[in-house]
Amino acid sequence: MALVAPQLHNRDLQTTFTGVQHHLSTPEAEIHQYRGIKFASIPARFRRSTLFTSYATKTDATKHGPITPQVKNRNLEERLYGVSRDQIPPALRVSTPRQDEFECLNLTITRPGHIPNDKLLPVMVWVHGGGNVSGSNSDWVCDAGAFVKKSMQLGKPVVVVAINYRLGLLGFGFNNLIAADNAAAGYEGVGNFGLYDQRTALTWVQKHISQFGGSPSNVTLFGSSAGAIDIHCHLLSSYNASPSTPPLFHRAILQSGAIAPCPTSIFEPHIAGTALARIMCALHISTMDELRAVEAERLVALTGERVKPVDDGVFLRKDWRTLSLAAPASKRGFRQDIIIGDVGCEAVLWSPAAQLWTTDAVVRRVRAICQSVYKADALLRAYDIGSNVGDEDLPERVMDLMSDALFACVVEGAAGAALTPPPSPVISAESPPTPSPLSLSQSSKSKSRSNSQSQLTKAALLPKPKVYRYVFDQASPHTDIPHHDVDLVYLFGNVPFPSLPELTDEENAEVNWDRVKVRDAMQSRWLAFANGEQPWEPLRSVDPETAFFSTDIMDSTCPQHTPPPTPADSDSESSDSESEAAASAAVARIKETQVSKLPENKIYVFGPEGETGERSMTIFEGRRRVHAWRDTFAPLGLHVIQKVGLELGNGPPVDSKARF
């Protein structure tokens, strides 16, 4: 008997949504999917979106909604996953939705078919990747049907929401014209329209997901690549900073993406403005009206392969730079528990560019970027790039360097930052401290320090977020490489594993036992986390004084925004130094005692060859090139290292002696 199309009446929105039975639905376990639900309106290009709530009495949610204007990625499945169009499951082989700049902000909800009226399920909100220039919530690889089915089988059912947001210049464009236009409309800050779209979607979820059986007080954000970077921005957002403000989400999963305090990760306003200025010059336009009149397709064509959020002084909290890497003086930067990790070969995205380099060209380029022959050569030696390397081996070495520079070390830094505890004042256990007499010249600084200590003490009393670290090294079932986004193959379970027609389903499952094991482990761990359980042992706090990912890795090219000293600072510098030295010594002794009593850190491994489970953190140094990060990344600084990765990913200049 055919299953009936689901209908759901939403009292708050005064509409009845008609969805579809997912192709994995069975009479015993129905899976309902509501597609293309509009959640926001876009009043004008380069303006923030507004919550949409005016629905007709009947809403057709049977088809995927329009997507953000973007370059069409033909044969992406084959290039990235090794899957031809014919191998895509027929039920997921849908036509690409139309592109529409002003109707693209819609979401898809996938949920168990029958949710008790007295129970609200955990919600997981998916933020797709794509370099903030491509992707959508209708990507078949990330369809949530199989994932929701697994949640039902495990007795940990969830509601999954997949969102669209503006991409490219339409989502992250910035210049002074846009700033003035936004200010005139009453908005602080400028740019980051895609991030605000995501916030609007989360606001819609908070207001209306309960009508779909989801709990607004139990929301997990999860995303990959640029989606993970955007989630990191939300974690470090000024809107997420105040403990007194209810958060829009309660946990986060960052897969192969994080931000670092450098222009290569977050644009400074002048850099973002320069990029758009060049485009306007190429189009021979100079006014806001002319910029809004340009066809979206033309702007898309002129956008690069990747755009970044902008540090406009509003969206990100003022101290985000000290929170995105572990540092001795940094306060805890996250309110939510997080899972964070990466895959073994992230840089396969740049494989075509890596194939073009010669050893001599790589050496010349790296030396030019590093501006130090000694440091550059140390970096090259760490990745075994030299005259002894043959042309057939060089691309792999180059991709290793790019993978570490752009992904692995940044992810590790973000994990360390989330672990860094706030510095707290040393208080005697016997009696409360009494204020000492202060001279008039010290009173101003004393008041400031007192307020600061009060804030830190309050922060120390807050529940401490947990950080769960993983590494994903299981190879793709079709390319035999643990490439960027391969974890999505296992997480969502839509990319078919290789099979032999002469074998039964059970026999094919035995052939693919290692892949099935990794898929089941990843799905179960993510679902446990979303259900408020501990997926595995969290990392313990690290000592930022000895962490090799600290703000020391940053160099002068990364803006520090250090406030200038005040006269009061200078007057009291001498008298403060002795007390601060004593306090530092006391804190150091306490740290030494605490660290010695803490258990060893654990990480969770997915692969290779079907290996899963908790492992000692010492295995991390064997699976990732941590020695190279310590010895060669730190002396150069994170900004230089990321520049090396980006420029190698661009390929050699046309006039170099590269392999063309």
XYZ file of C-alpha atoms in Angstrom:
660
model
C 0.000 0.000 0.000
C 1.339 3.403 -0.999
C 2.199 5.735 1.832
C 0.171 8.928 2.051
C 1.889 12.287 1.591
C 2.301 13.844 5.042
C 0.480 17.011 6.023
C 1.287 19.143 9.029
C -0.769 22.078 10.261
C 1.280 24.826 11.881
C -0.890 26.816 14.275
C 1.615 29.641 14.700
C 2.062 30.212 10.967
C -1.581 29.464 10.129
C -0.708 27.147 7.263
C -0.760 23.456 6.407
C 2.498 22.107 4.980
C 2.263 19.215 2.526
C 5.488 17.247 2.355
C 6.710 13.975 0.861
C 7.334 10.479 2.077
C 11.066 9.988 1.835
C 12.042 7.138 -0.465
C 13.447 5.272 2.568
C 10.067 5.353 4.334
C 8.423 2.074 5.255
C 4.992 1.458 6.801
C 6.768 0.622 10.067
C 9.145 3.608 9.988
C 7.949 6.587 8.001
C 10.305 9.449 7.206
C 8.696 12.748 6.282
C 10.453 15.509 4.395
C 9.223 19.092 3.988
C 11.142 20.878 1.262
C 11.673 24.444 0.160
C 10.076 26.159 3.171
C 10.808 29.859 2.919
C 12.257 31.211 6.167
C 13.388 34.724 5.202
C 12.876 37.562 2.751
C 15.616 39.657 1.152
C 14.496 43.309 0.995
C 17.282 44.291 -1.416
C 20.689 43.143 -2.619
C 23.334 43.698 0.075
C 20.748 44.037 2.864
C 20.155 41.702 5.785
C 17.357 39.193 5.434
C 14.208 39.407 7.553
C 12.190 36.588 9.087
C 9.367 35.346 6.829
C 6.092 34.339 8.473
C 3.335 35.197 5.946
C 2.320 31.849 4.463
C -0.769 30.935 2.493
C -3.310 28.657 4.163
C -1.758 25.747 2.241
C 1.987 25.469 1.587
C 3.419 23.036 -0.956
C 6.602 21.602 0.569
C 7.063 18.750 -1.908
C 9.803 20.301 -4.052
C 13.208 21.719 -3.243
C 13.262 25.501 -3.264
C 15.416 27.845 -5.346
C 19.122 28.019 -4.546
C 21.549 30.919 -4.319
C 23.050 32.087 -7.639
C 26.339 30.234 -8.146
C 28.572 28.687 -10.768
C 27.180 25.319 -11.795
C 29.488 22.532 -10.646
C 29.007 19.953 -13.360
C 30.252 16.449 -12.592
C 31.194 17.488 -9.042
C 30.272 14.033 -7.744
C 32.704 12.374 -10.116
C 35.542 14.831 -9.491
C 35.247 14.804 -5.690
C 33.672 11.481 -4.737
C 34.543 9.343 -7.753
C 30.846 8.714 -8.399
C 29.356 9.030 -11.886
C 25.893 10.431 -12.461
C 24.608 6.928 -13.193
C 25.700 5.730 -9.744
C 23.566 8.287 -7.888
C 20.544 6.532 -6.340
C 17.577 7.217 -8.690
C 15.397 8.566 -5.866
C 18.040 11.228 -5.110
C 18.799 12.031 -8.757
C 16.726 15.205 -8.884
C 17.145 18.071 -11.311
C 19.140 21.032 -10.055
C 16.768 23.614 -8.554
C 16.570 26.990 -10.236
C 18.714 29.863 -9.004
C 16.965 32.904 -7.558
C 18.716 35.693 -5.692
C 15.647 36.787 -3.727
C 13.822 33.469 -3.164
C 16.792 31.297 -2.189
C 16.367 31.476 1.587
C 14.496 28.273 2.259
C 15.024 25.186 4.369
C 14.258 21.467 4.273
C 13.034 19.550 7.320
C 13.498 15.775 7.570
C 11.848 14.067 10.534
C 10.507 10.748 11.787
C 6.966 10.220 10.562
C 5.218 9.739 13.871
C 6.433 11.848 16.778
C 4.400 11.660 20.014
C 2.583 14.899 20.772
C 4.151 15.056 24.230
C 7.737 14.666 23.002
C 10.065 17.090 21.238
C 13.113 15.634 19.513
C 16.660 17.023 19.304
C 17.215 19.229 16.262
C 20.294 19.187 14.020
C 20.778 22.129 11.634
C 23.036 21.407 8.640
C 25.167 24.240 7.200
C 26.533 23.132 3.830
C 30.058 23.839 2.624
C 31.336 24.990 -0.741
C 33.768 27.805 -0.005
C 30.828 30.173 0.578
C 30.443 30.308 -3.219
C 28.566 27.074 -3.980
C 26.301 24.449 -2.434
C 22.701 24.149 -1.292
C 20.376 22.300 1.063
C 19.224 20.058 -1.810
C 22.607 18.411 -2.452
C 21.863 14.689 -2.748
C 25.053 13.667 -0.913
C 23.776 15.405 2.238
C 20.127 14.361 2.054
C 19.155 13.602 5.657
C 16.757 10.691 5.046
C 19.208 7.859 5.742
C 20.619 9.735 8.742
C 17.150 10.206 10.270
C 16.349 6.552 9.578
C 19.509 5.565 11.454
C 18.501 7.796 14.368
C 15.190 5.938 14.608
C 16.904 2.542 14.491
C 19.227 3.556 17.335
C 16.391 4.902 19.460
C 17.880 8.411 19.258
C 15.505 10.095 16.788
C 16.310 13.606 15.562
C 14.810 16.274 13.329
C 17.273 17.543 10.696
C 16.990 21.020 9.160
C 19.116 21.888 6.107
C 19.357 25.578 5.217
C 20.278 27.761 2.267
C 22.108 31.059 2.638
C 23.456 33.682 0.260
C 26.830 32.921 -1.286
C 29.632 34.709 -3.093
C 29.513 38.490 -3.341
C 25.755 38.397 -2.766
C 26.357 36.858 0.653
C 29.706 38.331 1.665
C 30.262 41.441 -0.460
C 31.633 44.533 1.269
C 32.723 48.072 0.398
C 32.145 51.619 1.619
C 29.082 52.053 -0.596
C 27.427 49.038 0.995
C 28.474 50.250 4.455
C 26.881 53.659 3.887
C 23.725 52.083 2.463
C 23.378 49.735 5.436
C 24.003 52.558 7.914
C 21.272 54.621 6.254
C 18.925 51.655 6.701
C 19.743 51.556 10.431
C 22.140 48.594 10.491
C 25.411 48.460 12.383
C 28.219 46.678 10.614
C 28.260 45.571 7.011
C 28.785 42.441 4.955
C 28.380 38.908 6.330
C 24.894 38.732 4.820
C 25.253 34.962 4.479
C 26.031 34.659 8.198
C 22.991 36.761 9.050
C 20.897 34.514 6.777
C 22.055 31.579 8.892
C 21.079 33.438 12.064
C 17.664 34.174 10.571
C 17.231 30.471 9.811
C 18.172 29.617 13.405
C 15.656 32.191 14.638
C 12.961 30.547 12.468
C 13.912 27.189 13.986
C 13.629 28.612 17.506
C 10.156 29.954 16.788
C 8.607 27.195 14.687
C 10.455 23.871 14.860
C 8.350 22.669 17.802
C 5.393 22.412 15.413
C 7.458 19.865 13.460
C 8.281 17.867 16.591
C 11.682 19.429 17.256
C 12.926 20.987 20.482
C 14.069 24.623 20.186
C 16.045 24.174 23.410
C 18.096 21.290 22.004
C 19.669 22.442 18.721
C 22.990 21.205 17.324
C 24.679 23.073 14.472
C 26.795 20.888 12.192
C 28.621 21.679 8.991
C 31.630 20.901 6.835
C 34.390 23.003 5.275
C 33.083 26.567 4.782
C 29.974 25.515 6.704
C 32.182 24.644 9.684
C 34.043 27.948 9.336
C 30.715 29.786 9.410
C 29.688 27.846 12.518
C 32.974 28.856 14.159
C 32.042 32.468 13.370
C 28.728 31.955 15.176
C 30.553 30.489 18.171
C 32.775 33.596 18.310
C 29.951 35.971 17.439
C 29.107 38.946 19.614
C 25.538 37.605 19.605
C 26.791 34.404 21.239
C 29.022 36.132 23.805
C 26.690 37.122 26.624
C 25.871 34.394 29.174
C 22.577 36.174 29.853
C 21.404 35.920 26.222
C 19.715 32.625 25.255
C 21.726 30.995 22.459
C 20.198 30.062 19.109
C 21.986 26.688 19.275
C 23.361 24.536 22.058
C 26.093 22.351 20.522
C 28.239 22.494 17.408
C 30.099 20.076 15.146
C 32.922 21.484 13.011
C 34.039 19.132 10.246
C 37.196 20.191 8.365
C 36.895 23.894 9.023
C 37.749 26.633 11.541
C 38.842 30.254 11.533
C 42.216 31.675 12.479
C 43.080 35.271 13.441
C 44.549 36.154 10.038
C 43.434 37.951 6.865
C 43.683 34.607 5.069
C 40.781 33.357 7.224
C 38.691 36.456 7.932
C 38.815 39.483 5.657
C 39.795 42.842 7.041
C 37.347 45.502 5.732
C 39.906 47.201 3.501
C 40.816 43.891 1.848
C 37.189 42.944 1.237
C 36.502 46.429 -0.105
C 39.422 46.222 -2.515
C 38.132 42.950 -3.987
C 34.721 44.427 -4.777
C 36.284 47.682 -6.004
C 38.189 45.749 -8.664
C 34.984 44.109 -9.829
C 33.140 47.428 -9.992
C 36.019 48.864 -11.991
C 35.825 45.956 -14.436
C 32.084 46.577 -14.809
C 32.587 50.353 -15.212
C 30.170 51.187 -12.397
C 30.569 53.467 -9.383
C 27.234 53.809 -7.535
C 25.114 51.606 -5.287
C 22.208 51.713 -7.726
C 24.464 50.501 -10.519
C 25.847 47.725 -8.312
C 22.338 46.545 -7.514
C 21.382 46.651 -11.182
C 24.122 44.237 -12.285
C 22.723 40.821 -13.163
C 23.412 38.257 -10.452
C 24.984 35.930 -13.032
C 27.631 38.533 -13.864
C 28.558 39.008 -10.208
C 28.771 35.241 -9.788
C 31.066 34.950 -12.792
C 33.419 37.576 -11.347
C 33.535 36.046 -7.858
C 36.614 34.016 -6.949
C 36.692 30.402 -5.864
C 36.230 31.310 -2.210
C 34.936 34.265 -0.234
C 35.324 34.942 3.458
C 33.433 36.592 6.291
C 34.401 40.177 7.109
C 35.573 41.487 10.462
C 33.206 44.463 10.428
C 33.531 45.148 14.168
C 29.978 43.984 14.857
C 29.322 40.343 13.983
C 32.438 38.883 15.607
C 33.120 39.761 19.217
C 35.874 42.300 19.777
C 38.312 39.774 21.232
C 37.726 36.981 18.714
C 41.379 36.963 17.636
C 42.585 35.957 21.091
C 39.816 33.368 21.352
C 40.406 31.570 18.061
C 43.841 30.334 19.129
C 44.996 29.181 22.524
C 47.028 31.843 24.292
C 48.155 32.476 27.868
C 45.936 35.546 28.170
C 42.873 34.300 26.281
C 39.498 33.850 27.905
C 37.365 30.844 27.051
C 35.870 31.473 23.661
C 32.941 29.076 23.421
C 29.658 28.640 25.262
C 28.675 25.386 23.567
C 30.175 21.902 23.585
C 31.847 21.099 20.274
C 33.015 18.163 18.193
C 35.881 19.157 15.908
C 38.163 17.300 13.519
C 39.551 16.906 10.019
C 40.269 14.274 7.366
C 43.626 12.952 6.268
C 43.953 14.490 2.779
C 42.048 17.767 2.762
C 44.034 19.334 -0.088
C 42.854 16.916 -2.777
C 40.653 19.847 -3.853
C 43.802 21.442 -5.249
C 45.168 18.318 -6.904
C 45.111 19.811 -10.442
C 47.196 22.784 -9.269
C 49.601 20.538 -7.350
C 50.251 18.536 -10.518
C 51.607 21.651 -12.264
C 54.397 22.484 -9.843
C 58.048 21.555 -10.310
C 60.412 21.269 -7.365
C 62.382 24.356 -8.384
C 59.191 26.402 -8.763
C 57.932 25.343 -5.324
C 61.255 26.216 -3.689
C 61.358 29.651 -5.326
C 57.767 30.445 -4.388
C 58.033 29.289 -0.772
C 61.273 31.233 -0.251
C 59.660 34.359 -1.689
C 56.650 34.068 0.622
C 58.675 33.259 3.744
C 61.313 35.941 3.042
C 63.807 33.761 4.871
C 65.853 31.101 3.128
C 66.583 29.375 6.437
C 62.931 29.165 7.546
C 61.681 28.315 4.062
C 64.180 25.502 3.630
C 63.296 24.115 7.060
C 59.646 24.054 5.996
C 60.467 22.340 2.703
C 62.642 19.742 4.444
C 59.831 18.944 6.879
C 57.653 17.982 3.906
C 60.497 16.294 2.011
C 60.360 18.761 -0.873
C 63.775 19.091 -2.483
C 65.947 18.189 -5.428
C 65.830 14.508 -4.472
C 62.060 14.322 -5.062
C 60.873 13.052 -8.425
C 58.110 14.723 -10.412
C 55.765 11.818 -9.705
C 56.089 12.252 -5.909
C 56.039 16.050 -5.704
C 52.244 16.625 -6.003
C 51.581 14.468 -2.949
C 54.160 16.393 -0.877
C 52.708 19.723 -2.009
C 49.189 18.596 -1.083
C 50.413 17.471 2.344
C 51.765 20.969 2.977
C 48.584 22.639 1.725
C 46.385 20.312 3.774
C 48.260 21.139 6.982
C 48.543 24.867 6.306
C 44.899 25.445 5.392
C 43.053 22.838 7.451
C 44.790 20.577 9.958
C 46.793 23.104 11.974
C 43.894 25.581 12.060
C 41.479 22.911 13.290
C 43.961 21.878 15.973
C 44.365 25.516 16.997
C 40.603 25.952 17.302
C 40.352 22.851 19.486
C 43.106 24.181 21.732
C 41.429 27.573 21.995
C 38.157 26.018 23.069
C 40.014 24.186 25.819
C 41.881 27.192 27.167
C 40.459 28.036 30.617
C 39.948 31.642 31.645
C 42.650 32.999 33.935
C 41.268 33.285 37.437
C 42.561 35.225 40.432
C 44.430 33.296 43.121
C 42.359 33.441 46.307
C 43.397 32.004 49.658
C 41.256 29.146 50.880
C 41.620 30.334 54.489
C 40.207 33.815 54.242
C 38.886 36.204 51.620
C 41.359 38.740 50.258
C 41.328 42.242 51.687
C 42.042 45.305 49.570
C 45.414 46.948 50.117
C 45.788 50.732 50.293
C 46.085 52.284 46.869
C 47.524 55.594 45.925
C 45.389 58.047 44.014
C 47.431 57.464 40.878
C 46.627 53.731 41.010
C 42.894 54.012 41.596
C 41.901 54.123 37.931
C 43.836 51.012 37.044
C 42.669 49.250 40.203
C 39.043 49.803 39.273
C 39.651 48.441 35.793
C 41.494 45.405 37.155
C 38.755 44.791 39.737
C 36.099 44.816 37.034
C 38.226 42.507 34.904
C 38.748 40.078 37.798
C 35.023 40.152 38.539
C 34.239 39.258 34.933
C 36.805 36.461 34.920
C 35.512 35.091 38.207
C 31.979 35.020 36.807
C 33.277 33.324 33.658
C 35.088 30.725 35.745
C 31.823 29.845 37.513
C 30.000 29.155 34.234
C 29.627 25.542 33.066
C 32.747 24.646 31.128
C 32.116 23.565 27.530
C 33.532 20.236 26.429
C 35.653 19.648 23.339
C 35.554 16.311 21.543
C 38.408 15.780 19.077
C 38.453 13.309 16.184
C 40.495 12.411 13.115
C 38.945 10.862 10.012
C 41.288 8.690 7.935
C 38.925 6.213 6.275
C 39.432 6.289 2.508
C 36.687 7.025 0.017
C 35.018 3.848 -1.244
C 35.566 5.014 -4.829
C 38.897 6.909 -4.846
C 40.789 5.112 -2.038
C 41.806 8.496 -0.559
C 40.551 10.118 2.689
C 39.857 13.308 0.746
C 38.094 16.536 1.716
C 34.385 15.885 2.405
C 34.808 12.100 2.352
C 33.348 12.064 5.862
C 30.018 13.191 4.362
C 29.907 9.944 2.377
C 29.848 8.050 5.671
C 27.844 10.508 7.782
C 24.810 10.788 5.505
C 25.069 7.339 3.924
C 23.828 8.305 0.460
C 26.890 7.576 -1.683
C 26.623 3.867 -2.522
C 29.467 1.554 -1.591
C 30.933 -0.590 -4.385
C 28.923 -3.756 -4.910
C 28.983 -6.870 -7.052
C 25.716 -7.779 -8.803
C 26.238 -11.503 -8.236
C 26.322 -11.004 -4.446
C 23.391 -10.513 -2.090
C 22.988 -7.336 -0.039
C 24.289 -9.190 3.015
C 27.316 -10.467 1.134
C 28.102 -7.016 -0.273
C 27.854 -5.623 3.259
C 30.465 -8.161 4.346
C 32.753 -7.089 1.505
C 32.337 -3.475 2.662
C 32.584 -4.324 6.359
C 35.196 -1.642 7.094
C 33.135 1.095 5.421
C 29.938 -0.032 7.128
C 31.712 -0.015 10.486
C 32.987 3.555 10.028
C 29.603 4.768 8.762
C 27.755 3.243 11.714
C 30.290 4.604 14.210
C 30.168 8.136 12.832
C 26.385 8.255 12.660
C 25.976 6.852 16.167
C 28.529 9.254 17.697
C 26.975 12.330 16.038
C 23.497 11.235 17.127
C 24.640 10.591 20.697
C 26.085 14.111 20.840
C 22.871 15.651 19.467
C 20.892 13.751 22.094
C 22.958 15.304 24.879
C 25.138 12.258 25.508
C 28.913 12.136 25.690
C 30.071 10.763 22.295
C 33.491 9.872 23.714
C 35.887 11.253 26.329
C 36.323 15.026 25.976
C 39.749 16.615 25.896
C 41.012 17.937 29.209
C 42.205 21.513 29.493
C 45.650 22.169 28.100
C 48.284 24.478 29.483
C 48.401 27.365 27.001
C 51.930 28.197 28.126
C 53.175 24.998 26.517
C 50.651 24.647 23.701
C 52.422 25.062 20.387
C 49.272 26.566 18.884
C 49.142 29.885 20.625
C 49.143 33.496 19.631
C 52.931 33.152 19.476
C 52.427 31.463 16.120
C 51.004 34.731 14.794
C 53.401 37.282 13.391
C 53.273 41.031 12.884
C 51.338 40.662 9.665
C 48.316 39.501 11.638
C 46.572 42.508 13.246
C 46.605 42.273 17.006
C 44.552 45.369 17.850
C 46.446 45.878 21.088
C 45.222 48.985 22.913
C 47.881 51.623 23.667
C 49.050 52.038 27.278
C 47.430 54.725 29.384
C 49.312 57.136 31.695
C 47.978 55.221 34.679
C 49.490 52.062 33.254
C 52.925 53.693 33.080
C 52.724 55.186 36.565
C 51.877 51.913 38.246
C 53.947 49.597 36.055
C 56.733 49.142 38.588
C 54.488 48.510 41.589
C 52.327 46.079 39.654
C 55.165 43.950 38.318
C 56.078 42.378 41.653
C 52.493 41.387 42.543
C 51.855 40.092 39.041
C 55.051 38.023 39.155
C 54.018 36.512 42.484
C 50.542 35.731 41.180
C 51.988 34.158 38.035
C 54.275 31.940 40.093
C 51.357 30.801 42.244
C 49.214 30.061 39.211
C 52.084 28.111 37.633
C 52.406 25.914 40.735
C 48.667 25.246 40.760
C 48.701 24.420 37.045
C 51.586 22.004 37.483
C 49.719 20.151 40.218
C 46.427 20.091 38.311
C 47.904 18.960 34.998
C 49.812 16.112 36.651
C 46.548 14.748 38.081
C 44.528 14.962 34.872
C 43.984 11.843 32.741
C 45.545 11.557 29.312
C 43.667 13.174 26.439
C 41.663 10.937 24.122
C 40.584 11.367 20.519
C 38.183 9.331 18.406
C 39.484 7.774 15.199
C 37.458 6.898 12.106
C 39.642 4.676 9.924
C 41.793 3.713 8.283
C 40.685 0.223 7.245
C 37.617 0.272 9.477
C 39.372 1.218 12.719
C 37.080 3.115 15.085
C 37.132 4.063 18.738
C 38.864 6.152 21.367
C 42.619 6.309 21.215
C 45.344 8.031 23.198
C 46.110 11.566 22.045
C 49.651 10.411 21.375
C 48.335 8.703 18.253
C 47.520 12.147 16.894
C 51.195 13.012 16.491
C 51.622 9.880 14.434
C 48.657 10.573 12.184
C 49.260 14.271 11.640
C 52.593 16.021 11.007
C 52.654 17.719 14.398
C 56.460 17.832 14.513
C 56.456 19.955 11.353
C 53.930 22.353 12.868
C 56.079 22.797 15.966
C 59.400 23.137 14.206
C 58.519 25.064 11.044
C 55.044 26.620 11.267
C 55.564 28.461 14.548
C 58.751 30.324 13.492
C 57.045 31.571 10.323
C 53.696 32.536 11.818
C 50.222 31.373 10.904
C 49.582 34.123 8.379
C 52.684 33.221 6.356
C 51.905 29.509 6.554
C 48.362 30.029 5.284
C 49.668 32.227 2.492
C 52.019 29.413 1.468
C 49.079 27.015 1.344
C 46.873 29.372 -0.656
C 49.530 30.259 -3.212
C 50.510 26.649 -3.773
C 46.812 25.947 -4.291
C 46.668 28.636 -6.974
C 49.276 26.779 -9.003
C 52.488 28.173 -10.501
C 52.516 31.433 -12.459
C 52.225 31.037 -16.202
C 55.780 32.219 -16.850
C 57.389 29.790 -14.387
C 59.072 26.576 -15.490
C 56.170 24.420 -14.437
C 54.776 21.295 -16.047
C 52.240 22.625 -18.554
